[in-house]
Coordinates of C-alpha atoms and ligand atoms in Angstrom, one line a residue:
M18 CA 118.3 87.9 88.2
R19 CA 119.7 84.6 89.2
I20 CA 117.6 82.0 91.0
T21 CA 119.6 79.8 93.3
G22 CA 118.8 77.1 95.8
R23 CA 118.4 79.7 98.5
T24 CA 116.3 82.3 96.8
R25 CA 114.0 84.1 99.2
L26 CA 110.4 84.4 98.0
A27 CA 107.7 87.0 98.4
G28 CA 104.9 88.2 96.1
I29 CA 101.5 89.9 95.8
M30 CA 98.1 88.2 95.8
G31 CA 95.3 89.9 93.9
W32 CA 92.5 89.1 91.5
P33 CA 93.4 90.3 88.9
V34 CA 97.0 91.0 89.8
S35 CA 98.6 91.8 86.5
H36 CA 98.0 95.6 86.9
S37 CA 100.1 95.7 90.1
R38 CA 103.4 97.7 90.1
S39 CA 104.6 96.0 93.3
P40 CA 106.7 93.4 91.3
A41 CA 108.5 96.2 89.5
L42 CA 109.1 98.0 92.9
H43 CA 110.4 95.0 94.9
N44 CA 112.4 93.5 92.1
F45 CA 114.1 96.8 91.6
W46 CA 115.2 96.9 95.2
L47 CA 116.3 93.2 95.1
G48 CA 118.5 94.0 92.2
E49 CA 119.8 97.3 93.7
Y50 CA 120.8 95.6 97.0
G51 CA 122.1 92.4 95.3
I52 CA 119.7 90.2 97.4
D53 CA 119.1 86.6 96.4
G54 CA 115.3 86.9 96.3
V55 CA 112.4 87.3 94.0
Y56 CA 108.9 88.9 94.2
V57 CA 106.2 87.4 92.0
P58 CA 102.6 88.2 91.0
L59 CA 100.2 85.6 92.5
P60 CA 96.8 85.6 90.9
V61 CA 94.6 84.2 93.6
R62 CA 90.8 83.9 93.3
P63 CA 88.8 85.4 96.3
E64 CA 87.4 81.9 97.2
Q65 CA 91.0 80.6 97.4
L66 CA 92.6 83.3 99.5
R67 CA 92.6 81.3 102.7
Q68 CA 94.2 78.3 101.1
A69 CA 96.8 80.5 99.3
L70 CA 97.7 82.4 102.5
R71 CA 97.9 79.2 104.5
A72 CA 100.3 77.8 101.9
L73 CA 102.9 80.6 102.3
P74 CA 104.8 79.0 105.2
A75 CA 104.6 75.6 103.7
L76 CA 106.1 76.9 100.4
G77 CA 108.9 78.8 102.3
F78 CA 107.5 82.3 101.3
R79 CA 108.6 85.1 103.6
G80 CA 105.2 86.8 103.1
C81 CA 103.2 88.7 100.6
N82 CA 101.3 91.9 99.8
L83 CA 97.6 91.9 99.2
T84 CA 95.7 94.0 96.7
I85 CA 92.1 94.2 95.5
P86 CA 89.9 92.3 96.5
H87 CA 91.8 90.6 99.3
K88 CA 92.7 93.4 101.8
E89 CA 89.6 93.2 104.0
A90 CA 89.1 89.4 103.8
A91 CA 92.6 88.7 105.0
L92 CA 91.8 90.3 108.4
S93 CA 89.9 87.1 109.5
I94 CA 92.4 84.7 107.9
V95 CA 95.8 85.7 109.3
D96 CA 96.8 84.7 112.8
R97 CA 97.8 88.1 114.2
V98 CA 96.6 91.5 113.1
D99 CA 98.5 94.7 113.9
P100 CA 96.3 97.2 115.8
L101 CA 96.7 99.8 113.0
A102 CA 95.5 97.3 110.3
R103 CA 92.6 96.4 112.6
R104 CA 91.6 100.1 112.9
I105 CA 92.0 100.7 109.1
G106 CA 90.1 97.5 108.4
A107 CA 92.5 96.1 105.8
V108 CA 95.7 94.1 105.6
N109 CA 98.1 94.9 102.7
T110 CA 101.2 93.2 104.0
V111 CA 101.6 89.6 105.4
I112 CA 104.7 88.4 107.1
V113 CA 105.4 84.8 107.9
A114 CA 106.8 84.8 111.5
P115 CA 109.6 82.4 112.5
D116 CA 107.0 80.1 114.1
G117 CA 105.0 79.9 110.8
A118 CA 102.2 82.2 112.0
L119 CA 100.8 84.8 109.5
E120 CA 101.1 88.4 110.7
G121 CA 98.9 91.0 109.0
R122 CA 99.9 94.6 108.8
N123 CA 98.8 97.7 107.0
T124 CA 101.6 99.9 105.6
D125 CA 99.5 102.4 103.5
A126 CA 99.3 104.9 106.4
F127 CA 103.1 104.7 106.8
G128 CA 103.4 105.1 103.0
F129 CA 101.3 108.2 103.0
R130 CA 103.1 109.8 105.9
E131 CA 106.6 109.0 104.6
N132 CA 105.8 110.4 101.2
L133 CA 104.5 113.6 102.7
N134 CA 107.6 113.9 104.8
D135 CA 109.7 113.3 101.7
C136 CA 107.9 115.7 99.4
A137 CA 106.7 118.4 101.8
P138 CA 109.2 118.2 104.7
D139 CA 108.1 121.6 106.1
W140 CA 104.4 120.7 106.3
D141 CA 103.3 121.3 109.9
P142 CA 100.6 118.9 111.1
A143 CA 99.6 121.4 113.8
A144 CA 99.0 124.3 111.4
G145 CA 95.4 124.2 110.2
G146 CA 93.1 121.2 109.7
A147 CA 93.1 118.7 106.9
V148 CA 90.4 118.1 104.3
V149 CA 90.2 114.6 102.9
F150 CA 88.1 113.8 99.8
G151 CA 86.8 110.2 99.8
A152 CA 85.9 107.6 102.4
G153 CA 87.1 104.3 100.8
G154 CA 90.0 102.1 101.8
A155 CA 92.6 104.6 100.8
A156 CA 90.9 107.3 102.9
R157 CA 90.9 105.1 106.0
A158 CA 94.7 104.7 105.7
V159 CA 95.2 108.5 105.1
V160 CA 92.9 109.4 108.1
A161 CA 94.8 107.0 110.3
A162 CA 98.1 108.6 109.3
L163 CA 96.7 112.1 110.0
I164 CA 95.4 111.1 113.4
E165 CA 98.8 109.6 114.3
A166 CA 100.4 112.9 113.1
R167 CA 98.1 114.7 115.5
V168 CA 96.5 116.9 112.9
P169 CA 94.1 118.9 115.1
E170 CA 91.0 118.7 112.8
I171 CA 90.1 116.4 109.9
R172 CA 87.2 117.2 107.6
L173 CA 86.0 114.2 105.6
V174 CA 84.1 114.9 102.4
N175 CA 82.4 112.1 100.5
R176 CA 79.7 111.6 97.9
T177 CA 78.1 109.0 100.1
I178 CA 78.1 110.9 103.4
G179 CA 77.1 107.7 105.4
R180 CA 80.5 106.2 104.5
A181 CA 82.3 109.2 105.8
E182 CA 80.3 109.1 109.0
I183 CA 81.3 105.4 109.5
L184 CA 84.9 106.2 108.8
A185 CA 84.9 109.1 111.3
R186 CA 83.2 106.9 113.9
D187 CA 85.6 104.0 113.4
L188 CA 88.9 106.0 113.4
A189 CA 88.3 109.1 115.5
V190 CA 89.9 107.6 118.6
P191 CA 91.8 108.8 120.6
H192 CA 91.5 112.4 119.2
G193 CA 87.9 112.9 118.3
R194 CA 88.2 115.7 115.8
V195 CA 87.1 114.0 112.6
S196 CA 83.9 115.3 111.0
A197 CA 81.9 114.1 107.9
H198 CA 80.5 116.4 105.2
P199 CA 78.5 116.1 102.0
W200 CA 80.3 116.3 98.7
A201 CA 78.5 119.6 97.8
A202 CA 80.2 121.4 100.7
R203 CA 83.8 120.6 99.4
D204 CA 84.7 124.1 98.2
A205 CA 83.7 126.0 101.4
L206 CA 85.4 123.3 103.6
L207 CA 88.8 124.3 102.2
D208 CA 88.7 127.6 104.2
G209 CA 91.6 127.6 106.7
A210 CA 92.9 124.1 105.8
G211 CA 96.6 123.3 105.9
L212 CA 96.3 120.1 103.8
L213 CA 94.0 118.8 101.1
V214 CA 94.2 115.1 100.2
N215 CA 92.2 113.5 97.3
T216 CA 91.7 109.8 97.9
T217 CA 88.8 109.4 95.5
S218 CA 89.2 107.9 92.0
L219 CA 88.2 111.3 90.4
G220 CA 90.9 112.6 88.1
M221 CA 92.3 109.1 87.4
T222 CA 92.6 108.2 83.7
G223 CA 89.2 107.0 82.6
A224 CA 87.3 108.4 85.6
P225 CA 85.4 111.7 85.7
E226 CA 87.3 114.9 86.6
L227 CA 87.4 116.2 90.2
E228 CA 85.5 119.4 90.0
I229 CA 86.8 121.8 92.7
D230 CA 87.2 125.5 93.3
L231 CA 90.4 126.0 95.3
S232 CA 90.0 129.7 95.8
Q233 CA 89.2 129.3 99.6
L234 CA 92.3 127.1 100.3
P235 CA 95.1 129.1 102.0
T236 CA 98.0 129.4 99.6
D237 CA 100.5 127.8 102.1
A238 CA 98.3 124.6 102.2
V239 CA 99.8 121.4 100.8
V240 CA 97.8 119.5 98.2
V241 CA 98.2 115.7 97.9
D242 CA 96.6 113.5 95.2
I243 CA 97.0 109.7 95.8
V244 CA 96.0 109.1 92.2
Y245 CA 99.1 108.3 90.2
V246 CA 97.7 107.6 86.7
P247 CA 98.2 110.3 85.5
L248 CA 101.0 111.5 87.8
N249 CA 100.0 115.2 87.2
T250 CA 96.3 115.1 87.9
P251 CA 94.2 118.1 87.0
L252 CA 93.9 118.8 90.8
L253 CA 97.7 119.0 91.2
V254 CA 98.1 121.1 88.1
A255 CA 95.4 123.6 89.4
A256 CA 97.0 123.6 92.8
R257 CA 100.5 124.4 91.4
Q258 CA 99.1 127.2 89.4
R259 CA 97.8 128.8 92.6
G260 CA 101.3 128.3 94.2
H261 CA 100.5 125.4 96.5
R262 CA 103.1 122.8 97.3
T263 CA 101.9 119.5 95.7
V264 CA 102.6 115.8 96.4
D265 CA 101.8 113.2 93.8
G266 CA 100.5 109.6 94.4
L267 CA 103.5 107.6 93.2
G268 CA 105.6 108.1 96.3
M269 CA 102.9 106.6 98.6
L270 CA 102.9 103.5 96.5
L271 CA 106.7 103.3 96.8
H272 CA 107.0 104.0 100.5
Q273 CA 104.2 101.6 101.5
G274 CA 106.4 98.8 100.1
R275 CA 109.3 99.5 102.5
P276 CA 108.2 97.7 105.7
G277 CA 107.3 94.5 103.9
F278 CA 110.6 94.5 101.9
E279 CA 112.6 94.9 105.1
A280 CA 110.7 92.2 106.9
W281 CA 111.0 89.6 104.1
F282 CA 114.5 90.3 102.8
G283 CA 116.2 91.7 105.9
T284 CA 117.4 94.9 104.3
P285 CA 115.9 98.4 104.7
A286 CA 114.8 99.8 101.3
R287 CA 115.1 103.4 100.1
V288 CA 112.9 105.4 97.8
T289 CA 115.2 107.1 95.3
R290 CA 114.9 109.1 92.1
E291 CA 116.1 106.0 90.2
L292 CA 113.4 103.8 91.8
R293 CA 110.7 106.4 90.9
A294 CA 112.0 106.5 87.3
A295 CA 111.9 102.7 87.0
V296 CA 108.4 102.4 88.3
L297 CA 107.2 105.4 86.2
T298 CA 108.4 103.5 83.1
T299 CA 105.9 100.7 84.0
L300 CA 103.1 103.3 84.3
V301 CA 103.8 104.8 80.9
A302 CA 104.2 101.4 79.3
R303 CA 100.5 100.3 80.0
Ligands
ATR694 P1 89.7 102.9 97.6 O1 89.7 101.6 98.4 O2 90.8 103.0 96.5 O3 89.6 104.1 98.4 P2 86.8 102.9 97.0 O4 86.6 102.2 98.3 O5 86.2 102.3 95.8 O6 88.4 102.8 96.6 O7 86.6 104.4 97.1 C1 86.5 105.3 96.1 C2 86.2 106.7 96.6 O8 86.0 107.6 95.4 C3 84.9 106.8 97.4 O9 85.1 107.8 98.4 C4 83.9 107.2 96.3 O10 82.7 107.8 96.9 P3 81.5 106.9 97.4 O11 81.9 106.4 98.8 O12 80.4 107.9 97.4 O13 81.4 105.8 96.4 C5 84.7 108.2 95.5 N1 84.1 108.4 94.2 C6 84.1 107.5 93.1 N2 83.5 108.1 92.1 C7 83.0 109.3 92.5 C8 82.3 110.3 91.8 N3 81.9 110.2 90.6 N4 82.0 111.5 92.6 C9 82.4 111.6 93.9 N5 83.1 110.6 94.5 C10 83.4 109.5 93.8

């Protein structure tokens, strides 16, 4: 990497931020496309998020990504919020417009959908409903993507059912077929589904296992886990043993970075086997 007088700047704000794989992702693309740019980690305390975001145009940054705990707080700081980010309730990508205004977007739903297209291209949104485990920030993006894909029915299953009910209420427009269910009902709810998505932290290294009996899930259903540490979660291993097509969580992380990269650096970015391998190395290294 060579820093010149014209190097374009972008980065990721988080607290802490050192765990983020986004610098590895964006700097890989910058190198691959020979762009004079750099993407840096920006450790920003929650109480300084406003100041830090407001400094972006002054410092000549093209924009930034946001991670924990800034995604929700940014909604009320940026100047314009994309309708999808407003519906999801979180901003993960900020673009500095030519007039210096801050535009907030959410690219997680895009990342989820593009990854599914990539890894299960023959998945038919109209065939069967979708079951989504979890009701946190990641679930909101996944449900928004499924609604946009016109999945006819979405069953939300969460330990805290009230959270699933709020999500269903917030996002179920304009197609109202999102229902909320208690965690104990998860096995039976798989009956007739065409897609199962885990958005909970269960199955992640250091978290409890996701206890699930897949026997009622039709064998042509696609199983997605957005957990990517480990890449082969026990859910995906069990699903493969039953013959399901499976989609791991790394691709969503890679695809969600594409819209920001293109807006900041002016070049569309591709998710390739080489990129996956490069980011995987950083997962194994920690
Ligand atoms: P994110 O923004 O990544 O989605 P989150 O908002 O912390 O993260 O959500 C984590 C999800 O994992 C939630 O759906 C959570 O359930 P609750 O809403 O009941 O907290 C789910 N989760 C975490 N630990 C769990 C456990 N032991 N059993 C069942 N669900 C769990």
